[in-house]
mmCIF file of C-alpha atoms in Angstrom:
data_model
loop_
_atom_site.group_PDB
_atom_site.id
_atom_site.type_symbol
_atom_site.label_atom_id
_atom_site.label_comp_id
_atom_site.label_asym_id
_atom_site.label_seq_id
_atom_site.Cartn_x
_atom_site.Cartn_y
_atom_site.Cartn_z
ATOM 1 C CA UNK A 1 127.666 109.876 100.893
ATOM 2 C CA UNK A 2 124.665 110.693 98.713
ATOM 3 C CA UNK A 3 122.866 113.822 99.744
ATOM 4 C CA UNK A 4 120.022 115.796 98.339
ATOM 5 C CA UNK A 5 122.627 118.197 97.033
ATOM 6 C CA UNK A 6 123.743 115.630 94.500
ATOM 7 C CA UNK A 7 120.332 115.843 92.950
ATOM 8 C CA UNK A 8 120.998 119.439 91.966
ATOM 9 C CA UNK A 9 124.624 118.884 91.091
ATOM 10 C CA UNK A 10 123.708 116.143 88.652
ATOM 11 C CA UNK A 11 121.626 118.607 86.689
ATOM 12 C CA UNK A 12 124.447 121.055 86.080
ATOM 13 C CA UNK A 13 126.219 120.579 82.770
ATOM 14 C CA UNK A 14 129.630 120.286 84.458
ATOM 15 C CA UNK A 15 128.475 117.281 86.518
ATOM 16 C CA UNK A 16 131.069 114.519 86.388
ATOM 17 C CA UNK A 17 130.198 111.584 84.146
ATOM 18 C CA UNK A 18 128.152 109.097 86.146
ATOM 19 C CA UNK A 19 128.264 105.994 83.972
ATOM 20 C CA UNK A 20 131.190 104.524 85.892
ATOM 21 C CA UNK A 21 129.317 104.906 89.142
ATOM 22 C CA UNK A 22 126.376 103.078 87.593
ATOM 23 C CA UNK A 23 128.633 100.201 86.597
ATOM 24 C CA UNK A 24 130.308 99.899 89.993
ATOM 25 C CA UNK A 25 127.027 100.032 91.897
ATOM 26 C CA UNK A 26 125.497 97.413 89.622
ATOM 27 C CA UNK A 27 128.455 95.079 89.988
ATOM 28 C CA UNK A 28 128.218 95.188 93.771
ATOM 29 C CA UNK A 29 124.470 94.789 94.083
ATOM 30 C CA UNK A 30 124.313 91.997 91.511
ATOM 31 C CA UNK A 31 127.182 90.092 93.079
ATOM 32 C CA UNK A 32 125.123 89.922 96.250
ATOM 33 C CA UNK A 33 121.806 89.209 94.574
ATOM 34 C CA UNK A 34 123.288 86.355 92.568
ATOM 35 C CA UNK A 35 124.502 84.674 95.758
ATOM 36 C CA UNK A 36 121.080 85.078 97.319
ATOM 37 C CA UNK A 37 119.494 83.506 94.255
ATOM 38 C CA UNK A 38 121.194 80.145 94.576
ATOM 39 C CA UNK A 39 120.911 80.050 98.339
ATOM 40 C CA UNK A 40 117.771 80.821 100.246
ATOM 41 C CA UNK A 41 117.851 83.723 102.627
ATOM 42 C CA UNK A 42 119.852 82.264 105.486
ATOM 43 C CA UNK A 43 119.645 85.158 107.924
ATOM 44 C CA UNK A 44 116.420 84.190 109.713
ATOM 45 C CA UNK A 45 117.656 80.629 110.277
ATOM 46 C CA UNK A 46 121.113 81.789 111.300
ATOM 47 C CA UNK A 47 119.510 84.066 113.854
ATOM 48 C CA UNK A 48 117.290 81.265 115.211
ATOM 49 C CA UNK A 49 120.145 78.815 115.523
ATOM 50 C CA UNK A 50 122.494 81.307 117.162
ATOM 51 C CA UNK A 51 119.845 82.265 119.661
ATOM 52 C CA UNK A 52 119.240 78.585 120.415
ATOM 53 C CA UNK A 53 122.958 77.986 121.061
ATOM 54 C CA UNK A 54 123.352 81.036 123.272
ATOM 55 C CA UNK A 55 120.142 80.146 125.136
ATOM 56 C CA UNK A 56 121.698 76.828 126.148
ATOM 57 C CA UNK A 57 124.163 78.737 128.315
ATOM 58 C CA UNK A 58 122.436 81.988 129.134
ATOM 59 C CA UNK A 59 118.797 82.820 129.636
ATOM 60 C CA UNK A 60 118.106 85.350 126.905
ATOM 61 C CA UNK A 61 115.112 87.108 125.519
ATOM 62 C CA UNK A 62 114.745 85.963 121.873
ATOM 63 C CA UNK A 63 113.159 89.322 121.133
ATOM 64 C CA UNK A 64 116.334 91.152 122.069
ATOM 65 C CA UNK A 65 118.442 90.014 119.158
ATOM 66 C CA UNK A 66 119.529 92.400 116.433
ATOM 67 C CA UNK A 67 120.955 91.221 113.112
ATOM 68 C CA UNK A 68 122.598 93.756 110.830
ATOM 69 C CA UNK A 69 124.141 93.174 107.451
ATOM 70 C CA UNK A 70 126.209 95.758 105.584
ATOM 71 C CA UNK A 71 126.921 94.781 102.005
ATOM 72 C CA UNK A 72 130.134 96.166 100.568
ATOM 73 C CA UNK A 73 132.196 95.592 97.445
ATOM 74 C CA UNK A 74 135.195 93.753 98.869
ATOM 75 C CA UNK A 75 133.795 92.847 102.269
ATOM 76 C CA UNK A 76 130.441 92.551 103.968
ATOM 77 C CA UNK A 77 129.873 92.764 107.692
ATOM 78 C CA UNK A 78 127.376 90.678 109.560
ATOM 79 C CA UNK A 79 126.788 91.944 113.101
ATOM 80 C CA UNK A 80 124.641 89.995 115.510
ATOM 81 C CA UNK A 81 123.868 91.641 118.795
ATOM 82 C CA UNK A 82 122.290 89.570 121.556
ATOM 83 C CA UNK A 83 121.301 91.300 124.734
ATOM 84 C CA UNK A 84 122.258 89.224 127.783
ATOM 85 C CA UNK A 85 120.374 89.471 131.079
ATOM 86 C CA UNK A 86 122.121 90.715 134.228
ATOM 87 C CA UNK A 87 123.633 88.308 136.828
ATOM 88 C CA UNK A 88 120.537 88.359 139.025
ATOM 89 C CA UNK A 89 117.531 86.972 137.230
ATOM 90 C CA UNK A 90 115.053 88.964 139.356
ATOM 91 C CA UNK A 91 116.478 92.281 138.187
ATOM 92 C CA UNK A 92 115.864 93.743 134.772
ATOM 93 C CA UNK A 93 118.643 92.678 132.406
ATOM 94 C CA UNK A 94 121.652 94.934 132.077
ATOM 95 C CA UNK A 95 122.632 95.646 128.536
ATOM 96 C CA UNK A 96 125.554 93.598 127.359
ATOM 97 C CA UNK A 97 126.440 92.829 123.838
ATOM 98 C CA UNK A 98 127.840 89.837 122.068
ATOM 99 C CA UNK A 99 129.190 90.474 118.631
ATOM 100 C CA UNK A 100 130.140 88.205 115.864
ATOM 101 C CA UNK A 101 131.556 89.143 112.525
ATOM 102 C CA UNK A 102 131.813 87.338 109.308
ATOM 103 C CA UNK A 103 133.329 88.516 106.058
ATOM 104 C CA UNK A 104 132.353 87.354 102.636
ATOM 105 C CA UNK A 105 134.231 88.189 99.489
ATOM 106 C CA UNK A 106 132.298 90.446 97.160
ATOM 107 C CA UNK B 1 108.066 71.864 66.121
ATOM 108 C CA UNK B 2 108.218 75.586 66.631
ATOM 109 C CA UNK B 3 110.845 77.379 68.682
ATOM 110 C CA UNK B 4 109.297 79.322 71.558
ATOM 111 C CA UNK B 5 110.953 82.680 72.176
ATOM 112 C CA UNK B 6 110.105 84.878 75.154
ATOM 113 C CA UNK B 7 110.744 88.609 74.946
ATOM 114 C CA UNK B 8 111.223 89.706 78.517
ATOM 115 C CA UNK B 9 112.998 92.232 80.737
ATOM 116 C CA UNK B 10 111.607 92.362 84.249
ATOM 117 C CA UNK B 11 111.356 96.128 84.082
ATOM 118 C CA UNK B 12 108.539 97.877 82.277
ATOM 119 C CA UNK B 13 108.897 100.458 79.543
ATOM 120 C CA UNK B 14 112.192 99.210 78.142
ATOM 121 C CA UNK B 15 110.808 98.134 74.772
ATOM 122 C CA UNK B 16 109.487 94.580 75.121
ATOM 123 C CA UNK B 17 106.393 95.095 73.002
ATOM 124 C CA UNK B 18 108.243 97.215 70.438
ATOM 125 C CA UNK B 19 110.805 94.422 70.226
ATOM 126 C CA UNK B 20 108.205 91.640 70.057
ATOM 127 C CA UNK B 21 106.392 93.393 67.216
ATOM 128 C CA UNK B 22 109.599 94.172 65.321
ATOM 129 C CA UNK B 23 111.167 90.779 65.864
ATOM 130 C CA UNK B 24 108.081 88.786 64.952
ATOM 131 C CA UNK B 25 107.614 90.880 61.813
ATOM 132 C CA UNK B 26 111.297 90.449 60.949
ATOM 133 C CA UNK B 27 111.177 86.676 61.310
ATOM 134 C CA UNK B 28 108.015 86.527 59.221
ATOM 135 C CA UNK B 29 109.610 88.712 56.540
ATOM 136 C CA UNK B 30 112.337 86.116 56.327
ATOM 137 C CA UNK B 31 109.712 83.544 55.426
ATOM 138 C CA UNK B 32 109.361 81.996 58.875
ATOM 139 C CA UNK B 33 105.834 81.181 59.916
ATOM 140 C CA UNK B 34 105.564 83.276 63.060
ATOM 141 C CA UNK B 35 102.957 83.995 65.704
ATOM 142 C CA UNK B 36 103.345 86.601 68.439
ATOM 143 C CA UNK B 37 101.354 86.253 71.664
ATOM 144 C CA UNK B 38 100.553 89.095 74.053
ATOM 145 C CA UNK B 39 100.760 87.825 77.664
ATOM 146 C CA UNK B 40 99.891 91.134 79.273
ATOM 147 C CA UNK B 41 96.333 90.268 80.263
ATOM 148 C CA UNK B 42 94.471 93.359 81.404
ATOM 149 C CA UNK B 43 96.981 95.742 79.822
ATOM 150 C CA UNK B 44 97.239 94.563 76.256
ATOM 151 C CA UNK B 45 99.217 96.723 73.867
ATOM 152 C CA UNK B 46 100.762 94.480 71.266
ATOM 153 C CA UNK B 47 97.599 94.881 69.168
ATOM 154 C CA UNK B 48 98.143 98.660 69.057
ATOM 155 C CA UNK B 49 101.854 98.415 68.270
ATOM 156 C CA UNK B 50 101.050 95.912 65.500
ATOM 157 C CA UNK B 51 98.212 98.104 64.235
ATOM 158 C CA UNK B 52 95.540 95.412 64.527
ATOM 159 C CA UNK B 53 93.572 96.849 67.468
ATOM 160 C CA UNK B 54 90.412 97.227 65.411
ATOM 161 C CA UNK B 55 90.481 93.622 64.284
ATOM 162 C CA UNK B 56 90.543 92.010 67.730
ATOM 163 C CA UNK B 57 87.488 89.813 68.237
ATOM 164 C CA UNK B 58 88.646 87.005 70.520
ATOM 165 C CA UNK B 59 91.720 86.801 72.719
ATOM 166 C CA UNK B 60 93.926 84.296 74.499
ATOM 167 C CA UNK B 61 91.616 84.094 77.520
ATOM 168 C CA UNK B 62 88.629 83.266 75.309
ATOM 169 C CA UNK B 63 90.638 80.410 73.840
ATOM 170 C CA UNK B 64 91.794 79.102 77.224
ATOM 171 C CA UNK B 65 88.259 79.190 78.561
ATOM 172 C CA UNK B 66 86.852 77.444 75.505
ATOM 173 C CA UNK B 67 84.808 80.424 74.333
ATOM 174 C CA UNK B 68 86.596 80.588 70.992
ATOM 175 C CA UNK B 69 88.809 78.387 68.862
ATOM 176 C CA UNK B 70 92.461 79.316 68.492
ATOM 177 C CA UNK B 71 92.019 79.868 64.759
ATOM 178 C CA UNK B 72 89.261 82.386 65.488
ATOM 179 C CA UNK B 73 91.413 84.387 67.866
ATOM 180 C CA UNK B 74 94.492 84.557 65.654
ATOM 181 C CA UNK B 75 94.764 87.756 63.610
ATOM 182 C CA UNK B 76 96.558 87.455 60.292
ATOM 183 C CA UNK B 77 98.866 90.376 59.576
ATOM 184 C CA UNK B 78 97.973 92.214 56.376
ATOM 185 C CA UNK B 79 101.533 93.313 55.602
ATOM 186 C CA UNK B 80 103.411 90.056 56.062
ATOM 187 C CA UNK B 81 101.370 86.950 55.309
ATOM 188 C CA UNK B 82 103.449 84.539 57.412
ATOM 189 C CA UNK B 83 102.691 86.533 60.577
ATOM 190 C CA UNK B 84 99.802 86.332 63.004
ATOM 191 C CA UNK B 85 98.976 87.861 66.356
ATOM 192 C CA UNK B 86 97.225 86.388 69.383
ATOM 193 C CA UNK B 87 96.016 89.286 71.511
ATOM 194 C CA UNK B 88 95.682 89.371 75.288
ATOM 195 C CA UNK B 89 92.395 90.022 76.998
ATOM 196 C CA UNK B 90 91.796 93.594 78.058
ATOM 197 C CA UNK B 91 88.987 92.914 80.516
ATOM 198 C CA UNK B 92 89.984 89.788 82.421
ATOM 199 C CA UNK B 93 92.605 89.602 85.120
ATOM 200 C CA UNK B 94 95.861 87.705 85.085
ATOM 201 C CA UNK B 95 94.422 84.679 86.884
ATOM 202 C CA UNK B 96 92.480 83.838 83.731
ATOM 203 C CA UNK B 97 95.767 82.525 82.305
ATOM 204 C CA UNK B 98 96.594 78.977 83.323
ATOM 205 C CA UNK B 99 99.720 76.959 82.664
ATOM 206 C CA UNK B 100 97.692 74.130 81.129
ATOM 207 C CA UNK B 101 95.765 76.523 78.921
ATOM 208 C CA UNK B 102 98.869 78.287 77.678
ATOM 209 C CA UNK B 103 100.604 74.944 77.207
ATOM 210 C CA UNK B 104 97.779 73.692 74.998
ATOM 211 C CA UNK B 105 97.816 76.834 72.884
ATOM 212 C CA UNK B 106 101.570 76.625 72.394
ATOM 213 C CA UNK B 107 101.359 72.970 71.498
ATOM 214 C CA UNK B 108 98.656 73.639 68.950
ATOM 215 C CA UNK B 109 100.556 76.585 67.423
ATOM 216 C CA UNK B 110 103.741 74.575 67.441
ATOM 217 C CA UNK B 111 102.380 72.199 64.825
ATOM 218 C CA UNK B 112 102.245 74.742 62.013
ATOM 219 C CA UNK B 113 104.626 77.551 62.994
ATOM 220 C CA UNK B 114 108.393 78.046 62.988
ATOM 221 C CA UNK B 115 108.485 80.597 65.768
ATOM 222 C CA UNK B 116 106.177 81.451 68.667
ATOM 223 C CA UNK B 117 107.072 84.765 70.261
ATOM 224 C CA UNK B 118 105.799 85.449 73.766
ATOM 225 C CA UNK B 119 105.580 89.140 74.633
ATOM 226 C CA UNK B 120 105.960 89.156 78.407
ATOM 227 C CA UNK B 121 104.367 91.670 80.738
ATOM 228 C CA UNK B 122 106.662 93.557 83.118
ATOM 229 C CA UNK B 123 107.370 92.174 86.566
ATOM 230 C CA UNK B 124 107.843 88.611 87.735
ATOM 231 C CA UNK B 125 104.215 87.809 88.478
ATOM 232 C CA UNK B 126 102.031 85.136 86.927
ATOM 233 C CA UNK B 127 101.772 86.640 83.427
ATOM 234 C CA UNK B 128 105.540 87.061 83.148
ATOM 235 C CA UNK B 129 106.220 83.598 84.572
ATOM 236 C CA UNK B 130 103.801 81.999 82.106
ATOM 237 C CA UNK B 131 105.287 83.949 79.194
ATOM 238 C CA UNK B 132 108.737 82.499 79.902
ATOM 239 C CA UNK B 133 107.708 79.057 81.152
ATOM 240 C CA UNK B 134 107.616 77.319 77.768
ATOM 241 C CA UNK B 135 110.546 79.219 76.250
ATOM 242 C CA UNK B 136 113.373 77.593 74.303
ATOM 243 C CA UNK B 137 115.064 80.944 73.802
ATOM 244 C CA UNK B 138 114.842 84.315 75.496
ATOM 245 C CA UNK B 139 115.447 87.816 74.222
ATOM 246 C CA UNK B 140 116.341 89.962 77.214
ATOM 247 C CA UNK B 141 115.499 93.578 76.458
ATOM 248 C CA UNK B 142 117.696 95.916 78.479
ATOM 249 C CA UNK B 143 118.198 99.671 78.604
ATOM 250 C CA UNK B 144 121.648 100.977 79.541
ATOM 251 C CA UNK B 145 120.362 102.086 82.928
ATOM 252 C CA UNK B 146 120.856 100.621 86.414
ATOM 253 C CA UNK B 147 117.320 99.503 87.224
ATOM 254 C CA UNK B 148 116.830 97.869 83.850
ATOM 255 C CA UNK B 149 120.139 95.987 84.051
ATOM 256 C CA UNK B 150 119.366 94.790 87.565
ATOM 257 C CA UNK B 151 115.899 93.591 86.580
ATOM 258 C CA UNK B 152 117.323 91.821 83.536
ATOM 259 C CA UNK B 153 119.736 89.988 85.789
ATOM 260 C CA UNK B 154 116.852 89.014 88.025
ATOM 261 C CA UNK B 155 114.789 87.715 85.118
ATOM 262 C CA UNK B 156 117.789 85.688 83.910
ATOM 263 C CA UNK B 157 117.778 84.029 87.323
ATOM 264 C CA UNK B 158 114.073 83.285 86.967
ATOM 265 C CA UNK B 159 114.639 81.773 83.510
ATOM 266 C CA UNK B 160 117.289 79.503 84.948
ATOM 267 C CA UNK B 161 115.092 78.296 87.781
ATOM 268 C CA UNK B 162 111.415 78.593 86.849
ATOM 269 C CA UNK B 163 111.227 77.770 83.153
ATOM 270 C CA UNK B 164 109.993 74.389 81.966
ATOM 271 C CA UNK B 165 113.473 73.603 80.661
ATOM 272 C CA UNK B 166 114.943 74.363 84.082
ATOM 273 C CA UNK B 167 112.305 72.306 85.870
ATOM 274 C CA UNK B 168 112.871 69.340 83.577
ATOM 275 C CA UNK B 169 116.650 69.809 83.823
ATOM 276 C CA UNK B 170 116.975 69.984 80.044
ATOM 277 C CA UNK B 171 119.410 72.253 78.164
ATOM 278 C CA UNK B 172 118.935 75.730 79.539
ATOM 279 C CA UNK B 173 116.951 78.425 77.775
ATOM 280 C CA UNK B 174 119.192 80.099 75.177
ATOM 281 C CA UNK B 175 119.659 83.719 76.179
ATOM 282 C CA UNK B 176 120.105 86.734 73.902
ATOM 283 C CA UNK B 177 120.830 90.277 75.037
ATOM 284 C CA UNK B 178 119.119 93.087 73.166
ATOM 285 C CA UNK B 179 120.161 96.541 74.334
ATOM 286 C CA UNK B 180 117.574 99.161 73.406
ATOM 287 C CA UNK B 181 117.360 102.954 73.686
ATOM 288 C CA UNK B 182 121.125 103.140 73.345
ATOM 289 C CA UNK B 183 122.399 106.695 72.972
ATOM 290 C CA UNK B 184 126.018 106.705 71.685
ATOM 291 C CA UNK B 185 126.327 110.461 72.253
ATOM 292 C CA UNK B 186 125.578 110.122 75.945
ATOM 293 C CA UNK B 187 127.794 107.083 76.193
ATOM 294 C CA UNK B 188 130.664 109.083 74.709
ATOM 295 C CA UNK B 189 130.074 111.793 77.301
ATOM 296 C CA UNK B 190 130.209 109.197 80.074
ATOM 297 C CA UNK B 191 126.584 109.777 81.013
ATOM 298 C CA UNK B 192 125.262 106.365 80.031
ATOM 299 C CA UNK B 193 126.452 102.823 80.637
ATOM 300 C CA UNK B 194 128.583 101.569 77.773
ATOM 301 C CA UNK B 195 127.478 98.554 75.773
ATOM 302 C CA UNK B 196 130.609 96.725 76.974
ATOM 303 C CA UNK B 197 129.629 97.416 80.591
ATOM 304 C CA UNK B 198 126.119 96.031 80.149
ATOM 305 C CA UNK B 199 127.550 92.991 78.379
ATOM 306 C CA UNK B 200 130.164 92.452 81.054
ATOM 307 C CA UNK B 201 127.612 92.664 83.858
ATOM 308 C CA UNK B 202 124.923 90.444 82.346
ATOM 309 C CA UNK B 203 127.392 88.116 80.616
ATOM 310 C CA UNK B 204 125.051 86.737 77.949
ATOM 311 C CA UNK B 205 125.587 86.784 74.157
ATOM 312 C CA UNK B 206 124.701 90.055 72.443
ATOM 313 C CA UNK B 207 121.994 89.853 69.801
ATOM 314 C CA UNK B 208 121.766 93.522 68.944
ATOM 315 C CA UNK B 209 121.799 97.159 69.941
ATOM 316 C CA UNK B 210 118.854 99.357 69.027
ATOM 317 C CA UNK B 211 119.678 103.054 69.208
ATOM 318 C CA UNK B 212 117.376 105.579 70.842
ATOM 319 C CA UNK B 213 115.332 106.733 67.898
ATOM 320 C CA UNK B 214 112.421 108.987 67.064
ATOM 321 C CA UNK B 215 111.236 106.362 64.635
ATOM 322 C CA UNK B 216 110.069 104.097 67.494
ATOM 323 C CA UNK B 217 107.458 106.599 68.661
ATOM 324 C CA UNK B 218 106.437 107.266 65.077
ATOM 325 C CA UNK B 219 106.035 103.527 64.545
ATOM 326 C CA UNK B 220 103.834 103.120 67.605
ATOM 327 C CA UNK B 221 101.797 106.196 66.632
ATOM 328 C CA UNK B 222 100.960 104.586 63.325
ATOM 329 C CA UNK B 223 100.738 100.955 64.454
ATOM 330 C CA UNK B 224 103.566 99.878 62.177
ATOM 331 C CA UNK B 225 106.295 97.642 63.619
ATOM 332 C CA UNK B 226 109.454 99.767 63.478
ATOM 333 C CA UNK B 227 111.304 97.100 61.519
ATOM 334 C CA UNK B 228 109.111 98.002 58.522
ATOM 335 C CA UNK B 229 110.677 101.479 58.596
ATOM 336 C CA UNK B 230 113.905 100.552 56.898
ATOM 337 C CA UNK B 231 114.921 104.207 56.603
ATOM 338 C CA UNK B 232 115.279 104.348 60.375
ATOM 339 C CA UNK B 233 118.337 103.209 62.284
ATOM 340 C CA UNK B 234 116.128 101.415 64.842
ATOM 341 C CA UNK B 235 114.410 99.489 62.060
ATOM 342 C CA UNK B 236 117.751 98.531 60.545
ATOM 343 C CA UNK B 237 119.109 97.526 63.933
ATOM 344 C CA UNK B 238 116.144 95.181 64.456
ATOM 345 C CA UNK B 239 116.637 93.732 61.000
ATOM 346 C CA UNK B 240 120.291 93.050 61.820
ATOM 347 C CA UNK B 241 119.259 91.427 65.096
ATOM 348 C CA UNK B 242 116.839 89.124 63.291
ATOM 349 C CA UNK B 243 119.594 88.139 60.839
ATOM 350 C CA UNK B 244 121.940 87.339 63.732
ATOM 351 C CA UNK B 245 119.183 85.341 65.388
ATOM 352 C CA UNK B 246 118.938 83.282 62.204
ATOM 353 C CA UNK B 247 122.634 82.565 62.405
ATOM 354 C CA UNK B 248 124.064 85.175 60.080
ATOM 355 C CA UNK B 249 127.136 87.148 61.001
ATOM 356 C CA UNK B 250 126.237 90.835 60.801
ATOM 357 C CA UNK B 251 128.430 93.609 62.229
ATOM 358 C CA UNK B 252 126.893 95.839 64.902
ATOM 359 C CA UNK B 253 125.965 99.323 63.782
ATOM 360 C CA UNK B 254 124.912 102.580 65.427
ATOM 361 C CA UNK B 255 127.356 102.180 68.315
ATOM 362 C CA UNK B 256 129.151 105.482 67.677
ATOM 363 C CA UNK B 257 127.736 109.023 67.615
ATOM 364 C CA UNK B 258 126.338 109.951 64.231
ATOM 365 C CA UNK B 259 128.337 112.055 61.743
ATOM 366 C CA UNK B 260 128.644 115.146 63.926
ATOM 367 C CA UNK B 261 132.357 114.335 64.228
ATOM 368 C CA UNK B 262 134.313 117.548 64.789
ATOM 369 C CA UNK B 263 136.793 118.912 62.311
ATOM 370 C CA UNK B 264 139.677 117.607 64.381
ATOM 371 C CA UNK B 265 138.362 114.062 64.375
ATOM 372 C CA UNK B 266 137.523 114.169 60.710
ATOM 373 C CA UNK B 267 141.020 115.384 59.879
ATOM 374 C CA UNK B 268 142.893 112.981 62.084
ATOM 375 C CA UNK B 269 140.561 110.027 61.978
ATOM 376 C CA UNK B 270 140.356 109.672 65.759
ATOM 377 C CA UNK B 271 137.720 107.342 67.151
ATOM 378 C CA UNK B 272 135.400 108.164 69.977
ATOM 379 C CA UNK B 273 136.055 106.202 73.171
#
């Protein structure tokens, strides 16, 4: 967890060597960016298509879809949260969540 | 037919223009007829680094727009007679460069030069894309620092997708890694990315390592390409890089901290890292 404290720690002479951290961070970020380079950004389309599939069965508000991606070294998590309306269509929708996860090797 | 070499990096301030000036001068010193083109329209600096700023009359935009002939815009270097410089415009904006215009200039230069060096501006906007578009080879200038390495990786991706060679599905642009501002002392202390790490991450052949050196600022102060300062380690490192570029096998130097080896290491012959 990076905090503002690290900023000061890094300036002290006894700060631990940081070159290894630089290497690890670069390896992770570049692994992801290189994948994105050959493939176009699929998230917007994935979101559209998922919403379309779910909408075939349940009336949902396309605005109430949240897509979150957490990029990690060994595993990434893709979380898609779609808010479903309540059983009675007249009433305001009750919050319910559908989750889907997908892991990609880093 | 000349070989077109782009000197690029993505990130600014890593030493593209210093490298372009040194490399072009080095190739010319080896008898190769060389021209170096500044693509940084609006922010030209190659003229200053080459020490020809007072001799600029016409620039690349004048040539593209038909206001001057190419031969009028080229500045012959007074130190090395096989070298000339085509400056960028300082007053126009980047849109003044067109792919057709640049293509015509490169074709014309190609007839009577061995090497055409393209000094790219930072970023991945029009000027940078045009600088790399016609390239046969690319020198990727990288500092041992996270943002520079990331941007170099990005620009390698651009070379592989947006260059003329990529578009025409010909052999890909030949890539060379040039690590600059390398500080072996800090590397030894674990404060700076090691050369091996940068190589491993970018995975392209290493052309050279230029150590962090006071001589680079001195060279730019005086408008003398640093390669002409053969007393300096940076100048020697560039000279080695040019030799490797021309196919010679030259060992890498300046990768270990200078002299200051402690008594213990001197006595027992230990090696750093």
